[in-house]
PDB file of C-alpha atoms in Angstrom:
ATOM      1  CA  MET Y  23    -184.355 -12.979  94.177  1.00 54.00           C
ATOM      2  CA  ILE Y  24    -184.324  -9.479  95.673  1.00 59.00           C
ATOM      3  CA  ASP Y  25    -182.041  -8.795  98.619  1.00 67.00           C
ATOM      4  CA  SER Y  26    -184.155  -8.434 101.768  1.00 72.00           C
ATOM      5  CA  SER Y  27    -182.275  -5.358 103.038  1.00 75.00           C
ATOM      6  CA  SER Y  28    -182.735  -3.528  99.724  1.00 78.00           C
ATOM      7  CA  LEU Y  29    -186.404  -4.465  99.679  1.00 83.00           C
ATOM      8  CA  LEU Y  30    -186.849  -3.205 103.246  1.00 86.00           C
ATOM      9  CA  ILE Y  31    -185.196   0.115 102.406  1.00 86.00           C
ATOM     10  CA  CYS Y  32    -187.399   0.567  99.343  1.00 88.00           C
ATOM     11  CA  VAL Y  33    -190.579  -0.274 101.280  1.00 91.00           C
ATOM     12  CA  MET Y  34    -189.597   2.320 103.882  1.00 92.00           C
ATOM     13  CA  ALA Y  35    -189.036   4.869 101.104  1.00 92.00           C
ATOM     14  CA  LEU Y  36    -192.427   4.047  99.568  1.00 94.00           C
ATOM     15  CA  VAL Y  37    -194.191   4.479 102.909  1.00 95.00           C
ATOM     16  CA  ALA Y  38    -192.299   7.727 103.582  1.00 94.00           C
ATOM     17  CA  MET Y  39    -193.177   9.262 100.208  1.00 94.00           C
ATOM     18  CA  PHE Y  40    -196.803   8.211 100.040  1.00 95.00           C
ATOM     19  CA  GLY Y  41    -197.283   8.928 103.752  1.00 94.00           C
ATOM     20  CA  GLY Y  42    -195.669  12.334 103.281  1.00 93.00           C
ATOM     21  CA  GLY Y  43    -198.172  13.224 100.574  1.00 93.00           C
ATOM     22  CA  LEU Y  44    -201.095  12.173 102.785  1.00 94.00           C
ATOM     23  CA  ILE Y  45    -199.652  14.060 105.756  1.00 94.00           C
ATOM     24  CA  GLY Y  46    -199.377  17.175 103.597  1.00 92.00           C
ATOM     25  CA  ILE Y  47    -203.022  16.888 102.548  1.00 92.00           C
ATOM     26  CA  PHE Y  48    -204.132  16.333 106.158  1.00 92.00           C
ATOM     27  CA  VAL Y  49    -202.021  19.173 107.596  1.00 90.00           C
ATOM     28  CA  ALA Y  50    -203.330  21.591 104.940  1.00 87.00           C
ATOM     29  CA  ARG Y  51    -206.840  21.196 106.393  1.00 86.00           C
ATOM     30  CA  LEU Y  52    -205.620  22.180 109.866  1.00 86.00           C
ATOM     31  CA  LEU Y  53    -203.562  25.224 108.890  1.00 83.00           C
ATOM     32  CA  PRO Y  54    -205.049  28.754 108.883  1.00 86.00           C
ATOM     33  CA  ALA Y  55    -205.921  30.131 105.450  1.00 82.00           C
ATOM     34  CA  HIS Y  56    -203.033  32.631 105.371  1.00 80.00           C
ATOM     35  CA  HIS Y  57    -200.553  29.724 105.645  1.00 84.00           C
ATOM     36  CA  LEU Y  58    -201.832  28.466 102.308  1.00 81.00           C
ATOM     37  CA  SER Y  59    -201.808  31.793 100.518  1.00 85.00           C
ATOM     38  CA  THR Y  60    -200.266  32.249  97.086  1.00 86.00           C
ATOM     39  CA  SER Y  61    -197.120  33.799  98.537  1.00 87.00           C
ATOM     40  CA  SER Y  62    -196.729  30.927 101.007  1.00 85.00           C
ATOM     41  CA  ALA Y  63    -197.232  28.406  98.219  1.00 85.00           C
ATOM     42  CA  SER Y  64    -194.564  30.123  96.104  1.00 89.00           C
ATOM     43  CA  ALA Y  65    -192.048  30.062  98.965  1.00 89.00           C
ATOM     44  CA  VAL Y  66    -192.705  26.406  99.794  1.00 89.00           C
ATOM     45  CA  LYS Y  67    -192.518  25.364  96.134  1.00 87.00           C
ATOM     46  CA  LEU Y  68    -189.253  27.285  95.688  1.00 89.00           C
ATOM     47  CA  MET Y  69    -187.661  25.495  98.636  1.00 90.00           C
ATOM     48  CA  ALA Y  70    -189.089  22.168  97.442  1.00 89.00           C
ATOM     49  CA  THR Y  71    -187.475  22.800  94.056  1.00 91.00           C
ATOM     50  CA  VAL Y  72    -184.078  23.038  95.749  1.00 92.00           C
ATOM     51  CA  VAL Y  73    -184.593  19.684  97.487  1.00 91.00           C
ATOM     52  CA  VAL Y  74    -185.966  18.111  94.289  1.00 91.00           C
ATOM     53  CA  SER Y  75    -182.900  19.261  92.329  1.00 92.00           C
ATOM     54  CA  LEU Y  76    -180.553  17.923  94.993  1.00 90.00           C
ATOM     55  CA  THR Y  77    -182.413  14.589  95.133  1.00 90.00           C
ATOM     56  CA  SER Y  78    -182.381  14.260  91.339  1.00 90.00           C
ATOM     57  CA  LEU Y  79    -178.639  14.903  91.256  1.00 90.00           C
ATOM     58  CA  VAL Y  80    -177.993  12.326  93.982  1.00 87.00           C
ATOM     59  CA  LEU Y  81    -180.147   9.696  92.264  1.00 87.00           C
ATOM     60  CA  ALA Y  82    -178.286  10.328  88.988  1.00 88.00           C
ATOM     61  CA  LEU Y  83    -174.927   9.897  90.741  1.00 85.00           C
ATOM     62  CA  MET Y  84    -176.155   6.709  92.423  1.00 85.00           C
ATOM     63  CA  LEU Y  85    -177.285   5.340  89.059  1.00 85.00           C
ATOM     64  CA  SER Y  86    -173.937   6.207  87.460  1.00 86.00           C
ATOM     65  CA  SER Y  87    -172.015   4.521  90.289  1.00 82.00           C
ATOM     66  CA  ALA Y  88    -174.231   1.419  90.162  1.00 83.00           C
ATOM     67  CA  ASN Y  89    -173.904   1.160  86.385  1.00 84.00           C
ATOM     68  CA  SER Y  90    -170.126   1.459  86.685  1.00 85.00           C
ATOM     69  CA  SER Y  91    -170.075  -1.372  89.246  1.00 82.00           C
ATOM     70  CA  PHE Y  92    -172.196  -3.536  86.942  1.00 86.00           C
ATOM     71  CA  SER Y  93    -169.970  -2.867  83.916  1.00 87.00           C
ATOM     72  CA  VAL Y  94    -166.763  -3.590  85.857  1.00 86.00           C
ATOM     73  CA  ASN Y  95    -168.031  -6.913  87.204  1.00 88.00           C
ATOM     74  CA  ALA Y  96    -169.430  -7.947  83.822  1.00 89.00           C
ATOM     75  CA  GLY Y  97    -166.031  -7.195  82.281  1.00 91.00           C
ATOM     76  CA  ILE Y  98    -164.237  -9.300  84.894  1.00 91.00           C
ATOM     77  CA  VAL Y  99    -166.542 -12.274  84.232  1.00 92.00           C
ATOM     78  CA  LYS Y 100    -165.943 -12.006  80.475  1.00 93.00           C
ATOM     79  CA  LYS Y 101    -162.173 -11.711  80.968  1.00 94.00           C
ATOM     80  CA  LEU Y 102    -162.163 -14.689  83.343  1.00 94.00           C
ATOM     81  CA  SER Y 103    -164.102 -16.804  80.831  1.00 94.00           C
ATOM     82  CA  SER Y 104    -161.746 -15.789  78.024  1.00 95.00           C
ATOM     83  CA  ASP Y 105    -158.655 -16.627  80.089  1.00 95.00           C
ATOM     84  CA  LEU Y 106    -160.041 -20.038  81.041  1.00 95.00           C
ATOM     85  CA  ILE Y 107    -160.663 -20.925  77.383  1.00 95.00           C
ATOM     86  CA  HIS Y 108    -157.250 -19.576  76.365  1.00 95.00           C
ATOM     87  CA  LEU Y 109    -155.525 -21.599  79.086  1.00 95.00           C
ATOM     88  CA  ASP Y 110    -157.328 -24.747  77.960  1.00 94.00           C
ATOM     89  CA  HIS Y 111    -156.128 -24.231  74.372  1.00 94.00           C
ATOM     90  CA  LEU Y 112    -152.541 -23.785  75.574  1.00 94.00           C
ATOM     91  CA  LEU Y 113    -152.694 -26.963  77.651  1.00 93.00           C
ATOM     92  CA  ARG Y 114    -154.300 -28.815  74.760  1.00 93.00           C
ATOM     93  CA  ALA Y 115    -151.436 -27.670  72.495  1.00 93.00           C
ATOM     94  CA  TYR Y 116    -148.885 -28.827  75.090  1.00 92.00           C
ATOM     95  CA  GLY Y 117    -149.921 -32.449  74.651  1.00 90.00           C
ATOM     96  CA  PRO Y 118    -150.954 -35.450  76.772  1.00 92.00           C
ATOM     97  CA  GLU Y 119    -148.564 -34.406  79.548  1.00 92.00           C
ATOM     98  CA  ALA Y 120    -150.981 -31.567  80.394  1.00 92.00           C
ATOM     99  CA  ASP Y 121    -154.035 -33.824  80.799  1.00 91.00           C
ATOM    100  CA  GLU Y 122    -153.929 -33.528  84.597  1.00 93.00           C
ATOM    101  CA  ALA Y 123    -153.774 -29.732  84.352  1.00 93.00           C
ATOM    102  CA  ARG Y 124    -156.732 -29.757  81.929  1.00 93.00           C
ATOM    103  CA  ALA Y 125    -158.725 -31.941  84.321  1.00 93.00           C
ATOM    104  CA  ASN Y 126    -158.057 -29.478  87.148  1.00 93.00           C
ATOM    105  CA  LEU Y 127    -159.001 -26.629  84.838  1.00 94.00           C
ATOM    106  CA  ARG Y 128    -162.336 -28.290  83.983  1.00 93.00           C
ATOM    107  CA  ALA Y 129    -163.053 -28.908  87.658  1.00 92.00           C
ATOM    108  CA  TYR Y 130    -162.212 -25.317  88.598  1.00 93.00           C
ATOM    109  CA  THR Y 131    -164.301 -23.823  85.782  1.00 93.00           C
ATOM    110  CA  ALA Y 132    -167.341 -25.929  86.687  1.00 91.00           C
ATOM    111  CA  ARG Y 133    -167.055 -25.047  90.370  1.00 91.00           C
ATOM    112  CA  LYS Y 134    -166.530 -21.356  89.639  1.00 90.00           C
ATOM    113  CA  ASN Y 135    -169.627 -21.332  87.453  1.00 90.00           C
ATOM    114  CA  ASP Y 136    -171.654 -22.994  90.220  1.00 88.00           C
ATOM    115  CA  GLU Y 137    -170.263 -20.552  92.780  1.00 86.00           C
ATOM    116  CA  LEU Y 138    -170.999 -17.364  90.838  1.00 86.00           C
ATOM    117  CA  PHE Y 139    -174.186 -18.476  89.093  1.00 86.00           C
ATOM    118  CA  PRO Y 140    -175.778 -21.284  91.123  1.00 82.00           C
ATOM    119  CA  ALA Y 141    -178.663 -23.119  89.472  1.00 75.00           C
ATOM    120  CA  SER Y 142    -180.526 -23.151  92.802  1.00 64.00           C
ATOM    121  CA  THR Y 143    -180.585 -20.998  95.911  1.00 57.00           C
ATOM    122  CA  VAL Y 144    -178.113 -23.383  97.579  1.00 53.00           C
ATOM    123  CA  PRO Y 145    -174.650 -23.207  95.932  1.00 48.00           C
ATOM    124  CA  SER Y 146    -173.145 -26.578  95.028  1.00 50.00           C
ATOM    125  CA  SER Y 147    -169.642 -25.559  96.032  1.00 53.00           C
ATOM    126  CA  THR Y 148    -168.004 -23.322  98.604  1.00 59.00           C
ATOM    127  CA  ASP Y 149    -165.439 -20.614  98.009  1.00 69.00           C
ATOM    128  CA  ARG Y 150    -162.804 -22.732  99.786  1.00 77.00           C
ATOM    129  CA  GLU Y 151    -163.388 -25.701  97.476  1.00 82.00           C
ATOM    130  CA  THR Y 152    -163.137 -23.455  94.420  1.00 84.00           C
ATOM    131  CA  SER Y 153    -159.912 -21.926  95.731  1.00 86.00           C
ATOM    132  CA  ASP Y 154    -158.437 -25.395  96.300  1.00 88.00           C
ATOM    133  CA  ARG Y 155    -159.218 -26.334  92.697  1.00 90.00           C
ATOM    134  CA  LEU Y 156    -157.426 -23.229  91.456  1.00 90.00           C
ATOM    135  CA  ASP Y 157    -154.402 -24.042  93.622  1.00 91.00           C
ATOM    136  CA  ALA Y 158    -154.400 -27.583  92.205  1.00 92.00           C
ATOM    137  CA  LEU Y 159    -154.486 -26.127  88.690  1.00 92.00           C
ATOM    138  CA  LEU Y 160    -151.475 -23.933  89.437  1.00 92.00           C
ATOM    139  CA  ASP Y 161    -149.544 -26.861  90.927  1.00 94.00           C
ATOM    140  CA  SER Y 162    -150.246 -29.032  87.897  1.00 93.00           C
ATOM    141  CA  VAL Y 163    -149.050 -26.299  85.516  1.00 92.00           C
ATOM    142  CA  LEU Y 164    -145.896 -25.791  87.597  1.00 92.00           C
ATOM    143  CA  SER Y 165    -145.297 -29.554  87.504  1.00 92.00           C
ATOM    144  CA  LEU Y 166    -144.974 -29.573  83.717  1.00 90.00           C
ATOM    145  CA  THR Y 167    -141.402 -30.203  82.536  1.00 90.00           C
ATOM    146  CA  PRO Y 168    -140.971 -28.697  79.064  1.00 89.00           C
ATOM    147  CA  ALA Y 169    -138.552 -30.578  76.831  1.00 87.00           C
ATOM    148  CA  ASP Y 170    -137.999 -27.880  74.197  1.00 91.00           C
ATOM    149  CA  ARG Y 171    -138.465 -24.183  73.499  1.00 93.00           C
ATOM    150  CA  ARG Y 172    -142.016 -24.668  72.202  1.00 92.00           C
ATOM    151  CA  HIS Y 173    -143.181 -26.378  75.373  1.00 91.00           C
ATOM    152  CA  THR Y 174    -141.311 -23.829  77.503  1.00 94.00           C
ATOM    153  CA  ALA Y 175    -143.150 -20.973  75.796  1.00 95.00           C
ATOM    154  CA  LEU Y 176    -146.490 -22.730  76.323  1.00 93.00           C
ATOM    155  CA  VAL Y 177    -145.789 -23.200  80.033  1.00 93.00           C
ATOM    156  CA  GLN Y 178    -144.770 -19.565  80.429  1.00 94.00           C
ATOM    157  CA  GLN Y 179    -147.980 -18.383  78.757  1.00 95.00           C
ATOM    158  CA  ALA Y 180    -150.028 -20.814  80.829  1.00 94.00           C
ATOM    159  CA  LEU Y 181    -148.507 -19.480  84.064  1.00 94.00           C
ATOM    160  CA  ALA Y 182    -149.164 -15.885  83.010  1.00 95.00           C
ATOM    161  CA  ILE Y 183    -152.816 -16.645  82.294  1.00 95.00           C
ATOM    162  CA  THR Y 184    -153.160 -18.592  85.545  1.00 94.00           C
ATOM    163  CA  SER Y 185    -151.845 -15.532  87.366  1.00 94.00           C
ATOM    164  CA  SER Y 186    -154.525 -13.436  85.632  1.00 94.00           C
ATOM    165  CA  ILE Y 187    -157.192 -15.946  86.702  1.00 93.00           C
ATOM    166  CA  TYR Y 188    -156.036 -15.554  90.309  1.00 92.00           C
ATOM    167  CA  ALA Y 189    -156.316 -11.761  90.005  1.00 92.00           C
ATOM    168  CA  GLU Y 190    -159.800 -11.993  88.498  1.00 90.00           C
ATOM    169  CA  ARG Y 191    -160.892 -14.397  91.214  1.00 87.00           C
ATOM    170  CA  TRP Y 192    -159.852 -11.961  93.941  1.00 86.00           C
ATOM    171  CA  LEU Y 193    -161.464  -9.013  92.149  1.00 85.00           C
ATOM    172  CA  LEU Y 194    -164.784 -10.880  92.137  1.00 82.00           C
ATOM    173  CA  TRP Y 195    -164.275 -12.081  95.706  1.00 75.00           C
ATOM    174  CA  GLU Y 196    -163.544  -8.549  96.915  1.00 65.00           C
ATOM    175  CA  ASN Y 197    -166.774  -7.245  95.349  1.00 63.00           C
ATOM    176  CA  PRO Y 198    -168.377  -5.497  98.364  1.00 54.00           C
ATOM    177  CA  GLY Y 199    -171.909  -5.404  97.003  1.00 57.00           C
ATOM    178  CA  THR Y 200    -173.758  -2.134  96.948  1.00 58.00           C
ATOM    179  CA  THR Y 201    -171.539   0.759  98.050  1.00 61.00           C
ATOM    180  CA  VAL Y 202    -174.381   3.092  99.122  1.00 68.00           C
ATOM    181  CA  PRO Y 203    -174.211   3.591 102.920  1.00 71.00           C
ATOM    182  CA  ALA Y 204    -177.436   2.946 104.821  1.00 73.00           C
ATOM    183  CA  GLN Y 205    -177.186   6.378 106.506  1.00 77.00           C
ATOM    184  CA  PHE Y 206    -177.137   8.026 103.093  1.00 81.00           C
ATOM    185  CA  LEU Y 207    -180.261   6.148 102.033  1.00 83.00           C
ATOM    186  CA  PHE Y 208    -182.082   7.318 105.165  1.00 86.00           C
ATOM    187  CA  VAL Y 209    -181.160  10.932 104.369  1.00 88.00           C
ATOM    188  CA  LEU Y 210    -182.361  10.465 100.786  1.00 90.00           C
ATOM    189  CA  THR Y 211    -185.635   9.004 102.067  1.00 91.00           C
ATOM    190  CA  PHE Y 212    -186.063  12.016 104.354  1.00 92.00           C
ATOM    191  CA  TRP Y 213    -185.578  14.371 101.391  1.00 92.00           C
ATOM    192  CA  LEU Y 214    -188.228  12.475  99.426  1.00 94.00           C
ATOM    193  CA  PHE Y 215    -190.554  12.655 102.429  1.00 94.00           C
ATOM    194  CA  LEU Y 216    -190.178  16.445 102.575  1.00 93.00           C
ATOM    195  CA  ILE Y 217    -190.827  16.754  98.845  1.00 93.00           C
ATOM    196  CA  PHE Y 218    -194.078  14.814  99.029  1.00 94.00           C
ATOM    197  CA  VAL Y 219    -195.220  16.729 102.100  1.00 93.00           C
ATOM    198  CA  SER Y 220    -194.748  19.974 100.169  1.00 92.00           C
ATOM    199  CA  PHE Y 221    -196.717  18.511  97.268  1.00 91.00           C
ATOM    200  CA  GLY Y 222    -199.559  17.488  99.565  1.00 91.00           C
ATOM    201  CA  LEU Y 223    -199.872  20.879 101.251  1.00 90.00           C
ATOM    202  CA  PHE Y 224    -201.289  22.531  98.159  1.00 89.00           C
ATOM    203  CA  ALA Y 225    -202.935  19.559  96.454  1.00 88.00           C
ATOM    204  CA  PRO Y 226    -206.712  18.991  96.507  1.00 89.00           C
ATOM    205  CA  ALA Y 227    -207.865  16.010  98.568  1.00 87.00           C
ATOM    206  CA  ASN Y 228    -209.374  13.765  95.910  1.00 91.00           C
ATOM    207  CA  LEU Y 229    -208.833  10.201  94.712  1.00 93.00           C
ATOM    208  CA  THR Y 230    -206.949  11.251  91.576  1.00 93.00           C
ATOM    209  CA  VAL Y 231    -204.338  13.152  93.573  1.00 92.00           C
ATOM    210  CA  ILE Y 232    -203.945  10.349  96.128  1.00 93.00           C
ATOM    211  CA  ALA Y 233    -203.570   7.760  93.345  1.00 95.00           C
ATOM    212  CA  SER Y 234    -200.999  10.014  91.649  1.00 94.00           C
ATOM    213  CA  PHE Y 235    -199.032  10.237  94.914  1.00 94.00           C
ATOM    214  CA  PHE Y 236    -198.995   6.462  95.222  1.00 95.00           C
ATOM    215  CA  LEU Y 237    -197.974   5.827  91.610  1.00 95.00           C
ATOM    216  CA  CYS Y 238    -195.243   8.455  91.754  1.00 94.00           C
ATOM    217  CA  SER Y 239    -193.969   6.985  95.044  1.00 94.00           C
ATOM    218  CA  LEU Y 240    -193.984   3.538  93.457  1.00 94.00           C
ATOM    219  CA  ALA Y 241    -192.029   4.795  90.437  1.00 93.00           C
ATOM    220  CA  VAL Y 242    -189.321   6.403  92.586  1.00 93.00           C
ATOM    221  CA  THR Y 243    -189.175   3.290  94.789  1.00 92.00           C
ATOM    222  CA  GLY Y 244    -188.720   1.117  91.698  1.00 90.00           C
ATOM    223  CA  ALA Y 245    -185.850   3.335  90.566  1.00 88.00           C
ATOM    224  CA  MET Y 246    -184.172   3.029  93.981  1.00 88.00           C
ATOM    225  CA  LEU Y 247    -184.602  -0.750  93.954  1.00 86.00           C
ATOM    226  CA  MET Y 248    -183.073  -1.025  90.494  1.00 85.00           C
ATOM    227  CA  ILE Y 249    -180.139   1.166  91.537  1.00 85.00           C
ATOM    228  CA  LEU Y 250    -179.457  -0.969  94.621  1.00 84.00           C
ATOM    229  CA  ASP Y 251    -179.785  -4.151  92.562  1.00 82.00           C
ATOM    230  CA  LEU Y 252    -177.563  -2.773  89.788  1.00 82.00           C
ATOM    231  CA  GLY Y 253    -174.933  -1.785  92.351  1.00 77.00           C
ATOM    232  CA  ASP Y 254    -174.631  -5.403  93.561  1.00 77.00           C
ATOM    233  CA  PRO Y 255    -174.499  -7.243  90.210  1.00 76.00           C
ATOM    234  CA  MET Y 256    -173.055 -10.530  91.488  1.00 75.00           C
ATOM    235  CA  HIS Y 257    -175.971 -11.092  93.856  1.00 74.00           C
ATOM    236  CA  PRO Y 258    -178.942 -12.938  92.314  1.00 70.00           C
ATOM    237  CA  GLY Y 259    -181.685 -10.429  91.645  1.00 68.00           C
ATOM    238  CA  TRP Y 260    -183.550  -8.533  88.974  1.00 71.00           C
ATOM    239  CA  VAL Y 261    -180.316  -7.192  87.508  1.00 76.00           C
ATOM    240  CA  GLN Y 262    -177.370  -9.594  87.544  1.00 79.00           C
ATOM    241  CA  VAL Y 263    -174.235 -10.040  85.493  1.00 84.00           C
ATOM    242  CA  SER Y 264    -174.842 -12.614  82.768  1.00 85.00           C
ATOM    243  CA  GLY Y 265    -173.339 -16.033  83.406  1.00 86.00           C
ATOM    244  CA  GLU Y 266    -173.430 -16.934  79.706  1.00 90.00           C
ATOM    245  CA  PRO Y 267    -169.681 -16.287  79.084  1.00 91.00           C
ATOM    246  CA  LEU Y 268    -168.718 -18.652  81.911  1.00 91.00           C
ATOM    247  CA  ARG Y 269    -171.240 -21.281  80.793  1.00 92.00           C
ATOM    248  CA  ARG Y 270    -169.729 -21.152  77.311  1.00 92.00           C
ATOM    249  CA  ALA Y 271    -166.293 -21.607  78.867  1.00 92.00           C
ATOM    250  CA  VAL Y 272    -167.527 -24.725  80.710  1.00 92.00           C
ATOM    251  CA  ILE Y 273    -168.796 -26.174  77.417  1.00 91.00           C
ATOM    252  CA  GLU Y 274    -165.635 -25.271  75.476  1.00 90.00           C
ATOM    253  CA  ILE Y 275    -163.266 -26.643  78.101  1.00 91.00           C
ATOM    254  CA  GLY Y 276    -165.328 -29.813  78.435  1.00 86.00           C
ATOM    255  CA  ARG Y 277    -164.534 -30.809  74.854  1.00 82.00           C
ATOM    256  CA  PRO Y 278    -162.250 -33.881  74.664  1.00 75.00           C
TER     257      PRO Y 278
END
């Protein structure tokens, strides 16, 4: 499911680019011949090259930033899944006294999986319910009363991992989505509009050129959409962090 705001921005960019090309073709028919001379074309193309270079650099930086956001969030999900499985093994090694803690761990893992990767468009649990499950897990671990050094070490490790799970939860919760400001996207769209206008000024008015304008606009729009989607990897869309590590954790922790 594509975010409606990202889709709206990309549609506006598509209209601006394709419309810019058509405007350039139309304006070229109204301009006097000396405005379309070879020297004028060279000057316009030189200035367009500057804008094209700047736009290419900005798009590359946006892609790098979006890819970094995706990698960071994917790493947090994998680390969270690993910590949940590790905590379950520690509680299993502690013995029957940790059964309540394991039950809370199973409940939290299932709810967290439903929260981050819902099977339907309507999540089965709220963030508050998931947080309460994590608090219950912490309380149950703190309630353990180790009788020897072995059990004491297990409790200490369990508390350390629980603390890491809290940190990972807040890192995912604080994920702001795409970090590209809307004002910046409007400026980028304006640059693309200018580029296509300059292309249209000196392009022949035939179906091949118009089709090329549309396909090129569509390609750039697709790149922008993928960048916006990649920059918000926890939101369901074309590009989303894989929920497979957390699903494996649910299966592993669910073992008796």
